[in-house]
C-alpha positions in Angstrom: -35.5 13.5 -16.5 -32.6 14.8 -18.6 -31.6 12.2 -21.2 -27.9 12.8 -20.4 -28.5 12.0 -16.8 -30.1 8.7 -17.6 -27.3 7.9 -20.0 -24.6 8.7 -17.3 -26.4 6.7 -14.7 -26.8 3.7 -17.0 -23.1 3.7 -17.9 -22.1 4.0 -14.3 -24.1 0.8 -13.4 -22.7 -1.0 -16.5 -19.2 0.0 -15.5 -19.6 -1.4 -12.0 -21.1 -4.7 -13.3 -18.5 -5.2 -16.0 -15.6 -4.2 -13.8 -16.7 -6.8 -11.2 -16.9 -9.6 -13.8 -13.6 -8.7 -15.4 -11.8 -8.5 -12.0 -13.2 -11.9 -11.1 -11.9 -13.4 -14.3 -8.5 -11.7 -13.9 -8.0 -12.7 -10.3 -8.9 -16.3 -11.1 -6.4 -16.4 -13.9 -3.6 -14.8 -11.8 -4.1 -17.2 -8.9 -3.9 -20.1 -11.3 -0.9 -18.7 -13.2 1.2 -16.8 -10.7 -0.1 -18.1 -7.3 -1.6 -16.2 -4.4 1.7 -15.1 -3.0 2.8 -13.4 -6.2 -0.5 -11.5 -6.2 0.3 -10.4 -2.7 3.6 -9.0 -3.8 1.9 -7.1 -6.6 -0.8 -5.8 -4.3 1.8 -4.4 -1.8 3.8 -2.6 -4.5 0.7 -1.0 -6.1 -0.6 0.1 -2.6 2.8 1.6 -1.7 3.2 3.5 -5.0 -0.3 5.0 -4.7 1.0 7.0 -1.7 2.5 9.4 -4.3 -1.1 10.5 -4.9 -0.6 12.7 -1.8 1.4 15.0 -4.0 -1.6 15.8 -6.1 -3.2 17.8 -3.2 -6.7 16.9 -4.4 -6.3 18.7 -7.7 -7.9 15.9 -9.6 -11.1 16.3 -7.7 -10.9 20.1 -8.0 -11.0 19.8 -11.8 -14.6 18.5 -11.7 -15.9 21.5 -9.6 -14.1 24.2 -11.5 -14.8 22.8 -15.0 -18.5 22.7 -14.1 -18.4 26.2 -12.8 -16.8 27.8 -15.8 -18.9 25.8 -18.3 -22.0 27.0 -16.5 -20.8 30.5 -17.1 -20.0 29.6 -20.7 -16.3 30.5 -20.1 -14.9 27.8 -22.3 -11.4 29.2 -22.3 -11.3 29.3 -18.5 -12.4 25.7 -18.4 -9.6 24.7 -20.8 -7.1 26.6 -18.6 -8.3 24.6 -15.6 -7.5 21.3 -17.3 -4.1 22.5 -18.5 -3.1 24.0 -15.1 -4.2 20.8 -13.3 -2.3 18.6 -15.8 1.0 20.4 -15.5 0.7 20.8 -11.7 -0.1 17.2 -11.0 2.5 16.0 -13.5 5.2 18.0 -11.6 4.0 17.4 -8.0 3.3 13.7 -8.2 6.4 13.2 -10.4 8.6 14.8 -7.7 6.9 12.8 -4.9 7.5 9.6 -6.9 11.2 10.3 -7.2 11.5 11.2 -3.5 9.8 8.0 -2.2 11.5 5.6 -4.6 14.6 4.9 -2.6 13.0 4.8 0.8 10.3 2.4 -0.4 13.0 0.2 -2.0 14.9 0.1 1.3 11.7 -0.7 3.3 10.8 -3.7 1.2 13.2 -6.0 3.1 11.3 -5.2 6.3 7.8 -6.1 5.1 8.6 -8.8 2.6 10.2 -12.2 2.8 13.8 -12.2 1.6 12.9 -14.3 -1.4 10.4 -11.7 -2.6 12.4 -8.5 -2.2 14.3 -8.6 -5.5 11.1 -9.4 -7.4 9.2 -6.6 -5.7 12.0 -4.1 -6.3 12.0 -4.9 -10.0 8.3 -3.9 -10.1 8.8 -0.5 -8.3 10.1 1.7 -11.1 7.5 0.8 -13.8 4.7 0.8 -11.2 5.6 4.3 -10.1 5.7 5.5 -13.7 2.4 3.8 -14.4 0.8 5.6 -11.4 2.2 8.9 -12.6 0.7 8.4 -16.1 -2.6 7.3 -14.5 -2.7 10.5 -12.4 -2.2 12.6 -15.5 -4.9 10.7 -17.4 -7.2 11.2 -14.4 -7.2 14.9 -15.0 -8.8 14.4 -18.4 -11.3 11.8 -17.0 -12.2 14.3 -14.3 -12.7 16.9 -17.0 -15.3 14.6 -18.6 -17.1 14.4 -15.3 -17.1 18.2 -15.2 -18.5 18.3 -18.7 -21.3 15.9 -17.5 -20.1 13.1 -19.8 -19.8 10.4 -17.2 -20.9 8.0 -20.0 -17.7 8.7 -22.0 -15.5 8.3 -18.9 -17.2 5.0 -18.3 -16.6 3.8 -21.8 -12.9 4.6 -21.5 -12.6 2.9 -18.1 -14.4 -0.3 -19.4 -12.2 -0.3 -22.5 -9.1 0.1 -20.3 -10.1 -2.8 -18.1 -10.7 -5.0 -21.1 -7.3 -4.0 -22.6 -5.6 -4.7 -19.2 -7.2 -8.2 -19.1 -6.1 -9.0 -22.6 -2.5 -7.8 -21.9 -2.4 -9.8 -18.7 -3.4 -13.0 -20.5 -0.8 -12.2 -23.2 2.2 -11.0 -21.0 2.0 -12.9 -17.7 2.8 -16.3 -19.2 6.0 -14.9 -20.7 7.1 -12.3 -18.1 5.5 -13.6 -14.9 4.7 -10.9 -12.3 6.5 -8.3 -14.5 3.7 -8.9 -17.1 1.3 -7.3 -14.6 3.4 -4.2 -14.5 3.7 -4.0 -18.2 -0.1 -4.5 -18.6 -0.7 -1.7 -16.1 1.8 0.6 -17.9 0.1 0.2 -21.3 -3.4 0.6 -19.7 -2.2 3.9 -18.1 -1.0 5.2 -21.5 -4.4 4.2 -23.0 -6.4 6.1 -20.3 -4.2 9.1 -20.8 -4.5 9.2 -24.6 -8.2 8.3 -24.7 -9.1 10.7 -22.0 -7.4 13.6 -23.8 -9.0 12.6 -27.2 -12.5 12.4 -25.8 -12.2 15.6 -23.7 -10.9 17.6 -26.7 -14.3 16.8 -28.4 -16.0 18.5 -25.5 -13.5 21.3 -25.1 -12.1 21.9 -28.7 -9.7 24.6 -27.4 -7.8 22.1 -25.3 -4.2 21.6 -26.6 -3.0 18.1 -27.6 -0.1 18.9 -25.3 -1.2 21.2 -22.4 1.4 24.0 -21.9 -0.6 26.8 -20.2 -0.5 27.3 -16.5 -2.3 29.9 -14.4 -1.1 30.7 -11.0 -4.4 32.2 -9.8 -6.3 29.1 -10.9 -3.7 26.8 -9.3 -4.0 28.5 -5.9 -7.8 28.4 -6.1 -7.9 24.7 -7.0 -5.3 23.9 -4.3 -7.3 25.7 -1.7 -10.4 23.7 -2.6 -8.6 20.3 -3.1 -6.5 20.4 0.1 -9.7 20.2 2.2 -10.6 16.9 0.7 -7.0 15.7 0.6 -6.8 16.2 4.4 -9.9 14.1 4.9 -8.8 11.3 2.6 -5.1 11.1 3.5 -5.6 8.7 6.4 -7.7 6.4 4.1 -5.0 6.8 1.4 -2.3 5.6 3.9 -4.5 2.8 5.4 -4.3 0.5 2.4 -0.5 0.3 2.1 0.0 0.1 5.9 -2.6 -2.6 6.2 -1.0 -4.7 3.4 2.5 -4.1 4.7 1.5 -5.3 8.2 -0.4 -8.3 6.8 2.7 -9.3 4.8 4.9 -8.9 7.9 2.7 -10.9 10.3 0.5 -13.0 8.1 2.5 -13.7 4.9 2.1 -12.8 1.3 -0.8 -15.2 0.7 -2.8 -13.3 3.3 -2.2 -10.1 1.4 -3.3 -11.7 -1.9 -6.6 -12.8 -0.3 -7.1 -9.4 1.2 -6.5 -7.8 -2.2 -9.3 -9.9 -3.7 -11.6 -9.2 -0.8 
């Protein structure tokens, strides 16, 4: 068996195991420090902001397919152009969606959350949307590593990001409360973006430190491929925020917190 395949598989297993352990530690700490209802508020805000992913039209997943195709043909420049086109497209599309949903989401919080939690939840919304936008941009580079068959490098970045997030939570939550969670997520998003770009540039040296090239033909081709998967996953994407919103409305924030951990 190819050595790289074994390395990739081993890192994938390690990532799952370490992620589970780290999440267990983090959730235990958050319940003891913030309480289960605060965790419920955070869970709802993260789920709602993730809806902006619809604006990506599946481009992140398309990157893997098209990078692999052009690398197999030894068309390195075309592979680089795939990354830069996807990066600029996702940055614009998800950025616009995030701006459009901000106010409607802020208005809807009063319907799904107790009155005492609305102000706190609203304060999380801007930085959480910004963090999700940065994470989506970083996801382009992480998908690029997949396409380069370097799942091991992606796994290393994800594990390092989780460890960083845990350290930040332990450091920030005691001082900032639930906002500390948002700050930790924001820093983690920047780390994933920067680290993903740095590692991918080693695989694709022609990739610019700041992607500026966009190709209309590639964009249309990737959109055509990605939309098929986006249509399949859109119901699943909406199910999480809707489920948590209804749980909050009829079961309370504590129920949402327990659902998040489950």
